[in-house]
PDB file of C-alpha atoms and ligand atoms in Angstrom:
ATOM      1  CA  UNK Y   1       0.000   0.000   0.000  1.00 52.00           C
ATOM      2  CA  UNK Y   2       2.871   2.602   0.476  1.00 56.00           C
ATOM      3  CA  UNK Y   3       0.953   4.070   3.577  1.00 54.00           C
ATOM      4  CA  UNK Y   4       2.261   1.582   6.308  1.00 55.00           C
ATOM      5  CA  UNK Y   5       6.054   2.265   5.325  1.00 58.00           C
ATOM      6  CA  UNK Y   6       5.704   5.681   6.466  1.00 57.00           C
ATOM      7  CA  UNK Y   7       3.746   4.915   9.596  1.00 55.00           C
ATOM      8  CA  UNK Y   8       5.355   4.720  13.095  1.00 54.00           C
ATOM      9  CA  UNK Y   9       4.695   1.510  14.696  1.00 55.00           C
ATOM     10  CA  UNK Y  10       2.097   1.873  17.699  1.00 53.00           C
ATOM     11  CA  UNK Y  11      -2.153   2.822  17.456  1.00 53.00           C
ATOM     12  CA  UNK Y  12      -2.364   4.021  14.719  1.00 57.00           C
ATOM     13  CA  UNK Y  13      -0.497   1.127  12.896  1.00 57.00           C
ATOM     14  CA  UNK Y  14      -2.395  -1.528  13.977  1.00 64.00           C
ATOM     15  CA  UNK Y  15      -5.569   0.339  13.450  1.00 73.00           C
ATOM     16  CA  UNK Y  16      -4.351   0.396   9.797  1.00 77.00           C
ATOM     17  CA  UNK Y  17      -3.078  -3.054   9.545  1.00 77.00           C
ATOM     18  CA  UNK Y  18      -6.994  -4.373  10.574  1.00 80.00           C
ATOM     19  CA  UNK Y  19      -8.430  -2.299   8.200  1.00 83.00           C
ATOM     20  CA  UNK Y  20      -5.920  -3.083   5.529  1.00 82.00           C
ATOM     21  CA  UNK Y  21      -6.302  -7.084   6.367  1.00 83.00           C
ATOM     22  CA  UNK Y  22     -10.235  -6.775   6.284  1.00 84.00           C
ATOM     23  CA  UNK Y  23     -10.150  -5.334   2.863  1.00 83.00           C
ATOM     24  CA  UNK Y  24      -7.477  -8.033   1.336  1.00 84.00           C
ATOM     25  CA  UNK Y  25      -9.349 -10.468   3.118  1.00 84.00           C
ATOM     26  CA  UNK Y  26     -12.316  -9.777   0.769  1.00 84.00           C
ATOM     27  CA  UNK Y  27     -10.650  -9.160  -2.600  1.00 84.00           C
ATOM     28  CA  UNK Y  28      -8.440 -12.484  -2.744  1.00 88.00           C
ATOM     29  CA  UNK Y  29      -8.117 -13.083  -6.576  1.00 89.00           C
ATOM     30  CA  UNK Y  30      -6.698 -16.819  -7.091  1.00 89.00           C
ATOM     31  CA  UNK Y  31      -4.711 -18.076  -9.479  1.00 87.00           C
ATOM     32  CA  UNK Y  32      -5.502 -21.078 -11.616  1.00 74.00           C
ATOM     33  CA  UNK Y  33      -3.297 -23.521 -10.684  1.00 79.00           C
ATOM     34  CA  UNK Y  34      -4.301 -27.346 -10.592  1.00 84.00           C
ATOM     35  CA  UNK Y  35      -1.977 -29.879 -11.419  1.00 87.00           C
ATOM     36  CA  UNK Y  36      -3.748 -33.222 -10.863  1.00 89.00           C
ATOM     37  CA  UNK Y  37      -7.470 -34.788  -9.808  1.00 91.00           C
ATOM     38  CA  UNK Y  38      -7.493 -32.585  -6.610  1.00 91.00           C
ATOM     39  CA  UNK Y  39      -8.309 -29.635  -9.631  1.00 90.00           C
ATOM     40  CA  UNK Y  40     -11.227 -30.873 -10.136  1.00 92.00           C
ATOM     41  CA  UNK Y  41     -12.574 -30.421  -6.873  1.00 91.00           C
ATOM     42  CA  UNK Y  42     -11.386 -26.933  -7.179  1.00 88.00           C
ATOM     43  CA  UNK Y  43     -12.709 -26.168  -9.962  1.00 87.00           C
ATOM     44  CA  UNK Y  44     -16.053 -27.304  -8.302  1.00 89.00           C
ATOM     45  CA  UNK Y  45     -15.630 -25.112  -5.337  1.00 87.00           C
ATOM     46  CA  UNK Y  46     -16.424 -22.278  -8.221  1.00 83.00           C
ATOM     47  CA  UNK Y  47     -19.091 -23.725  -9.664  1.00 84.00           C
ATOM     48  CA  UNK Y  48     -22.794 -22.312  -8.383  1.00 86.00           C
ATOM     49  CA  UNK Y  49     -23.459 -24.718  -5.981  1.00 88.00           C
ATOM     50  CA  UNK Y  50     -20.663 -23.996  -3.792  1.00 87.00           C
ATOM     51  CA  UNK Y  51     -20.148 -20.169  -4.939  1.00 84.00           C
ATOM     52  CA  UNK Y  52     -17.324 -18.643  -4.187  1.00 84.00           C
ATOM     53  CA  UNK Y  53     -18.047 -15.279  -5.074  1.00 84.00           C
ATOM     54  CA  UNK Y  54     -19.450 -15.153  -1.657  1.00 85.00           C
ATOM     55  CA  UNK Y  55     -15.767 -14.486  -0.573  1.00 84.00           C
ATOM     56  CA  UNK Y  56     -15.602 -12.197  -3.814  1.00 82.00           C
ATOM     57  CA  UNK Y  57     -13.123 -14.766  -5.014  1.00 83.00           C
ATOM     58  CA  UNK Y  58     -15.305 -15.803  -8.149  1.00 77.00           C
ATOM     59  CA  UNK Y  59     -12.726 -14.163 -10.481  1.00 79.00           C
ATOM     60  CA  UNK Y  60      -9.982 -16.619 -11.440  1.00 80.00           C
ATOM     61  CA  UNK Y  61      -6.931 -15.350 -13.029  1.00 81.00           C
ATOM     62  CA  UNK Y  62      -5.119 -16.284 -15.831  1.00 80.00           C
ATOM     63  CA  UNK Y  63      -2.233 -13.973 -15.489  1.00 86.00           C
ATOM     64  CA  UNK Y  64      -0.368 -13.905 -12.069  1.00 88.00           C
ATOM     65  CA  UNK Y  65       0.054 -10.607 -11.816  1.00 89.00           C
ATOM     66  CA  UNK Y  66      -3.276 -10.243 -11.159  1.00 88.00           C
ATOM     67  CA  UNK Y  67      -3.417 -12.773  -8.808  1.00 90.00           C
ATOM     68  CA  UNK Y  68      -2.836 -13.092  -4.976  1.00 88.00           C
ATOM     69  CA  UNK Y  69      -3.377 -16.507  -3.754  1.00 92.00           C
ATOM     70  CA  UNK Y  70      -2.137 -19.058  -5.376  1.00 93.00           C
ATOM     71  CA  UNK Y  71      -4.409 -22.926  -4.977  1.00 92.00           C
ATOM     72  CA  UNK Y  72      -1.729 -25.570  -5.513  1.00 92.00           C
ATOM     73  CA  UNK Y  73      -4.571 -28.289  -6.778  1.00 91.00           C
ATOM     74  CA  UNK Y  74      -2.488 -31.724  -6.996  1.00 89.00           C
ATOM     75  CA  UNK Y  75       1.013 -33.300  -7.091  1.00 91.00           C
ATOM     76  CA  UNK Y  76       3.532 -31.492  -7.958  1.00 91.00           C
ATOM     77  CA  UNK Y  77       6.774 -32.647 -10.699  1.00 92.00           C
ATOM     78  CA  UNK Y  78       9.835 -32.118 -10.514  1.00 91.00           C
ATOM     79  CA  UNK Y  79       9.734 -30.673 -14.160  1.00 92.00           C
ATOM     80  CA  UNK Y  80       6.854 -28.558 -13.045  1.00 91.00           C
ATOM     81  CA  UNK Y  81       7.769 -27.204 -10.270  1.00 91.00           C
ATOM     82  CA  UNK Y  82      10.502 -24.044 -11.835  1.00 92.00           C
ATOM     83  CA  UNK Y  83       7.306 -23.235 -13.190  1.00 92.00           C
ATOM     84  CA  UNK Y  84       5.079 -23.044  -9.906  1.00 92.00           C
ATOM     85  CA  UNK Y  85       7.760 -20.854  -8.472  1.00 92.00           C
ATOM     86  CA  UNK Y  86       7.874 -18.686 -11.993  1.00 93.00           C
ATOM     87  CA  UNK Y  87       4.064 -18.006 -11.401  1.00 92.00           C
ATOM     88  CA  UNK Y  88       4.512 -17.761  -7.430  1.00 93.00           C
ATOM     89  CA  UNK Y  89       7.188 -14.833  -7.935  1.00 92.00           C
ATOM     90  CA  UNK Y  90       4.985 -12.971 -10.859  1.00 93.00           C
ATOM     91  CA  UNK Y  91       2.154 -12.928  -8.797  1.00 92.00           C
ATOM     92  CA  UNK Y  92       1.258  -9.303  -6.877  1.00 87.00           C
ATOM     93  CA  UNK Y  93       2.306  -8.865  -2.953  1.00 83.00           C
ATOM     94  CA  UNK Y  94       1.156  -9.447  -0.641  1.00 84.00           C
ATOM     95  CA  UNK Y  95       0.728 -12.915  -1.806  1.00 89.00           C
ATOM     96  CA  UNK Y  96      -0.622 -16.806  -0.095  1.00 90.00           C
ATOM     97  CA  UNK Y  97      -0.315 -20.124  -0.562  1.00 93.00           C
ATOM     98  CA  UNK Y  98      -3.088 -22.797   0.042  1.00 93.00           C
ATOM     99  CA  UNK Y  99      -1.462 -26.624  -0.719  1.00 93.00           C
ATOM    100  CA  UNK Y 100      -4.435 -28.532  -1.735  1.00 92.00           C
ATOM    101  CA  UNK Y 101      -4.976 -32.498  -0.476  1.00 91.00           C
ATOM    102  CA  UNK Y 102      -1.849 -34.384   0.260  1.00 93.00           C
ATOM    103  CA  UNK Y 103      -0.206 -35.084  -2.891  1.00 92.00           C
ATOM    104  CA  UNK Y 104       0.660 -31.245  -2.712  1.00 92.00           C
ATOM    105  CA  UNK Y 105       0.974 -30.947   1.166  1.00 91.00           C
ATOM    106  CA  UNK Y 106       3.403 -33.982   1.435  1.00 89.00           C
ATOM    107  CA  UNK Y 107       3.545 -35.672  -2.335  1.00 86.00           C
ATOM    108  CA  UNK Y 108       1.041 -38.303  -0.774  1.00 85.00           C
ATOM    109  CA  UNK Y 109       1.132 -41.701  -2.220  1.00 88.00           C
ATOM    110  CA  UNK Y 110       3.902 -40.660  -5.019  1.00 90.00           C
ATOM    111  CA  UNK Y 111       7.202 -40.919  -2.536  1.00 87.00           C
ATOM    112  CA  UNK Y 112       9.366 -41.030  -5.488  1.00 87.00           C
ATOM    113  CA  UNK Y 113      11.746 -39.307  -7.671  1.00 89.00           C
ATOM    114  CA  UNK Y 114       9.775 -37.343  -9.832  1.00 90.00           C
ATOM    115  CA  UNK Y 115       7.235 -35.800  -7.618  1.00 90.00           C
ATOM    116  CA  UNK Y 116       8.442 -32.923  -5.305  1.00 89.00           C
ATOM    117  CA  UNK Y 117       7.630 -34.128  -1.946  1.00 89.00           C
ATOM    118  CA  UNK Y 118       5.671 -31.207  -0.170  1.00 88.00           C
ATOM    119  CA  UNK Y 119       5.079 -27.882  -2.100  1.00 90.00           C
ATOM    120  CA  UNK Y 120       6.487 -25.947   0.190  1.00 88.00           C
ATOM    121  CA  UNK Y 121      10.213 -27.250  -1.057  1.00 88.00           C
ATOM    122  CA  UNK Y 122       9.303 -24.703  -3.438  1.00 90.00           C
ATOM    123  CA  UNK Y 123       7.079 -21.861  -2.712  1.00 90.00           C
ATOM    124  CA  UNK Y 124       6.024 -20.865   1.160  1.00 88.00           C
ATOM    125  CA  UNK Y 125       2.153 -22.329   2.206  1.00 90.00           C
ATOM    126  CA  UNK Y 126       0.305 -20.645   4.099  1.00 90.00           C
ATOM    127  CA  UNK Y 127      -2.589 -23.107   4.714  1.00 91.00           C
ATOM    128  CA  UNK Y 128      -1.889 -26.756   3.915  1.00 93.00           C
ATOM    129  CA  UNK Y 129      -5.369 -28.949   3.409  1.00 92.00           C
ATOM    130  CA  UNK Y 130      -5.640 -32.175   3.818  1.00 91.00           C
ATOM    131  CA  UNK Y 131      -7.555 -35.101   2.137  1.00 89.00           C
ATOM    132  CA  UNK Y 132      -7.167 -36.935  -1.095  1.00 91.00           C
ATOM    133  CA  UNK Y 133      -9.186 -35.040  -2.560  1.00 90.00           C
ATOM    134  CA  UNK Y 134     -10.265 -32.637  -0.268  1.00 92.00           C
ATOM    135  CA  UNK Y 135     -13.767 -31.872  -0.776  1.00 92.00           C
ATOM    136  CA  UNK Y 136     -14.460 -28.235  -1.805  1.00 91.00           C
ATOM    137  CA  UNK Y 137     -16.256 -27.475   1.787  1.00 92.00           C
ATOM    138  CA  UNK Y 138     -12.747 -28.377   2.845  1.00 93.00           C
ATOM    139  CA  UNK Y 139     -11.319 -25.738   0.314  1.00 92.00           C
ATOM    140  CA  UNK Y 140     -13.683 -22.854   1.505  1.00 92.00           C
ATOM    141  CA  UNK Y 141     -13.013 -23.867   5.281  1.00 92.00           C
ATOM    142  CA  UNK Y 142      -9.391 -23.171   4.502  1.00 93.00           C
ATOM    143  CA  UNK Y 143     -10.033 -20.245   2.759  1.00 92.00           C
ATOM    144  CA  UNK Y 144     -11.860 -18.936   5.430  1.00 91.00           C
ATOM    145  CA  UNK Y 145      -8.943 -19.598   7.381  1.00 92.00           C
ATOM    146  CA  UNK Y 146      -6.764 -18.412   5.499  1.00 91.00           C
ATOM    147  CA  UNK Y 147      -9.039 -14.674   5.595  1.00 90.00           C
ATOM    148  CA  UNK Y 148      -8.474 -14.624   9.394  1.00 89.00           C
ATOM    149  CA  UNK Y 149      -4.707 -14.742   8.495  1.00 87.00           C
ATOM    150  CA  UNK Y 150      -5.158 -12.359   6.400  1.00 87.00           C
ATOM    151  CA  UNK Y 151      -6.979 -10.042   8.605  1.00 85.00           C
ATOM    152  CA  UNK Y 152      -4.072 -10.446  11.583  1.00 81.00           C
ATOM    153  CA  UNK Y 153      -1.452  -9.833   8.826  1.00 79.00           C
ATOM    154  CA  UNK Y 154       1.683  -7.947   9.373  1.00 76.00           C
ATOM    155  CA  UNK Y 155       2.464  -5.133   7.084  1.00 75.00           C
ATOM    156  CA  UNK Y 156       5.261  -3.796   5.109  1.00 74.00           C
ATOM    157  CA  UNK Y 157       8.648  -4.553   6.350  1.00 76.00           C
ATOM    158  CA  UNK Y 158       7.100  -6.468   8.894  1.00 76.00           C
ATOM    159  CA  UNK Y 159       5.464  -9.163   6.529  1.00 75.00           C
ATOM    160  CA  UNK Y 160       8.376  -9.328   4.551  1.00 79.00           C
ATOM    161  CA  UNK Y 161      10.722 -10.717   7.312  1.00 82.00           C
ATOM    162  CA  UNK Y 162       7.838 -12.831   7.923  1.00 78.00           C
ATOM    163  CA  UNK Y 163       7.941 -14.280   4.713  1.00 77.00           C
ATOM    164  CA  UNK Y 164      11.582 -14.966   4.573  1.00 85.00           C
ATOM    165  CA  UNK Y 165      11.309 -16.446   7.669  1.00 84.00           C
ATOM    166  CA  UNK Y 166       8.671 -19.051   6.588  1.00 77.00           C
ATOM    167  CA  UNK Y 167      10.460 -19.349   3.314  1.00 78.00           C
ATOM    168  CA  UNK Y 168      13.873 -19.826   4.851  1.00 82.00           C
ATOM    169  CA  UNK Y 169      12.509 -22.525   7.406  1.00 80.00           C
ATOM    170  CA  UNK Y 170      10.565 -24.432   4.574  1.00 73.00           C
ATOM    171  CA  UNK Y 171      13.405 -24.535   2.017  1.00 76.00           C
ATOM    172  CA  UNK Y 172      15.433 -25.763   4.526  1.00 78.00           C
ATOM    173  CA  UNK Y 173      13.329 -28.985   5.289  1.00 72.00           C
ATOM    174  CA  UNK Y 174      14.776 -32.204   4.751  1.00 69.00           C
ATOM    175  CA  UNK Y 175      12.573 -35.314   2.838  1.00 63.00           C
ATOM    176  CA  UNK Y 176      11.653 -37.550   5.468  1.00 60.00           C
ATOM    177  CA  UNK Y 177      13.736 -40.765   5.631  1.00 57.00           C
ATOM    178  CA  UNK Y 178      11.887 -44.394   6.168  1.00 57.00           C
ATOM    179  CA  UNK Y 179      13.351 -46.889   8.698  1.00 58.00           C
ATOM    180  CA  UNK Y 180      12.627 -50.169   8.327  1.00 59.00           C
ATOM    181  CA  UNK Y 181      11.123 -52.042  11.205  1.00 59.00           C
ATOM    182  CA  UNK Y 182      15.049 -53.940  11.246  1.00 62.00           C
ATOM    183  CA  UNK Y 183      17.057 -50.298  11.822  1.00 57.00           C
ATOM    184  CA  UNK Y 184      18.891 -49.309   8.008  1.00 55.00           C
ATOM    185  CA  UNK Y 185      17.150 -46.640   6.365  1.00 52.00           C
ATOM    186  CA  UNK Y 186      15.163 -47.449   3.039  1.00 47.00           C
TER     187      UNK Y 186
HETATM  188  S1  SF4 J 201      -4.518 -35.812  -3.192  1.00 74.38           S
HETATM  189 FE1  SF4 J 201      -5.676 -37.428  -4.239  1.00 74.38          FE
HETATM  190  S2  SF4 J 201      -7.113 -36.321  -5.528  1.00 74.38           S
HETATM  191 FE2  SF4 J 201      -5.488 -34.857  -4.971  1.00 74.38          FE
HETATM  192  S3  SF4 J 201      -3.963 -34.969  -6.625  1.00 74.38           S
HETATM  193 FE3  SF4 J 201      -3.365 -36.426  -5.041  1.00 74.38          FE
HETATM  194  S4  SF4 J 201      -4.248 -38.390  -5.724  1.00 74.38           S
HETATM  195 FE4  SF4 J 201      -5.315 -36.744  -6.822  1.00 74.38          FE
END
């Protein structure tokens, strides 16, 4: 916004953070991103009978750049995902991250080489839903918790060590390792 850079910290600034977060909470513009079968339970989530223009979220974007939330719908390749983070960096600020069903939460039932084990290797989740597929009450229950994130938001330079946090701590996550039940690791 511009305004909360030049704003001491104190009243006034958290005053304008709620009002900031109530408004961006409202106006989330996702980006189309599904990937595998969980996409078709996002797509559904859009559809009227679930209708999320209630959450003024029934515009979908085709270009990042007018996008802010980006709906990783499905497992994720390892050829695919330069790409995901391409489209993750494009996209405006402040920007979020729901992982959609396990495949994309954790790679799921695909622990192998060519799926990227966990989205968040990549790009840094905000909200990670379970369920394989996740139905789309499931999606709009995370996107409503993903608005009350929204609404307790930091701001400016504020958010943006919070995001390198999250980003740091993510990329720095190791793939899990099996142990079989007689001790050497798989
Ligand atoms: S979680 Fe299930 S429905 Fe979603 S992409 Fe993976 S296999 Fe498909």
């Amino acid at each position: 916004m511009g305004l909360e850079e030049k704003l001491p910290s104190g009243v006034l600034l958290t005053s304008v953070e709620k009002a900031a977060g109530w408004a961006r909470a409202r106006s989330v513009w996702p980006a189309t991103f599904g990937l595998a079968c969980c996409a078709i339970e996002l797509f559904q989530t859009g559809g009227p009978k679930h209708d999320l223009a209630r959450f003024g979220m029934e515009r979908a974007s085709n270009t990042p750049r007018q996008a802010d939330l980006m709906i990783v719908a499905g497992r994720l390749s390892q050829k695919m995902a330069p790409v995901l983070r391409q489209i993750y960096d494009q996209m405006a600020d402040p920007k979020w991250v729901i992982s959609m069903g396990v495949c994309a939460s954790s790679g799921g039932m695909f622990n192998n080489y060519a799926i990227v084990q966990g989205v968040d290797h990549v790009v840094p989740v905000d909200i990670y839903l379970p369920g394989c597929p996740p139905r789309p009450e499931m999606l709009m229950d995370s996107i409503l918790k993903l608005h009350d994130k929204i609404i307790n938001m930091k701001l400016g330079k504020n958010r943006e060590r919070q995001i390198a946090e999250l980003e740091e701590a993510r990329l720095n996550l190791r793939p899990l390792h099996l142990i079989s039940p007689e001790g050497p690791e798989l």
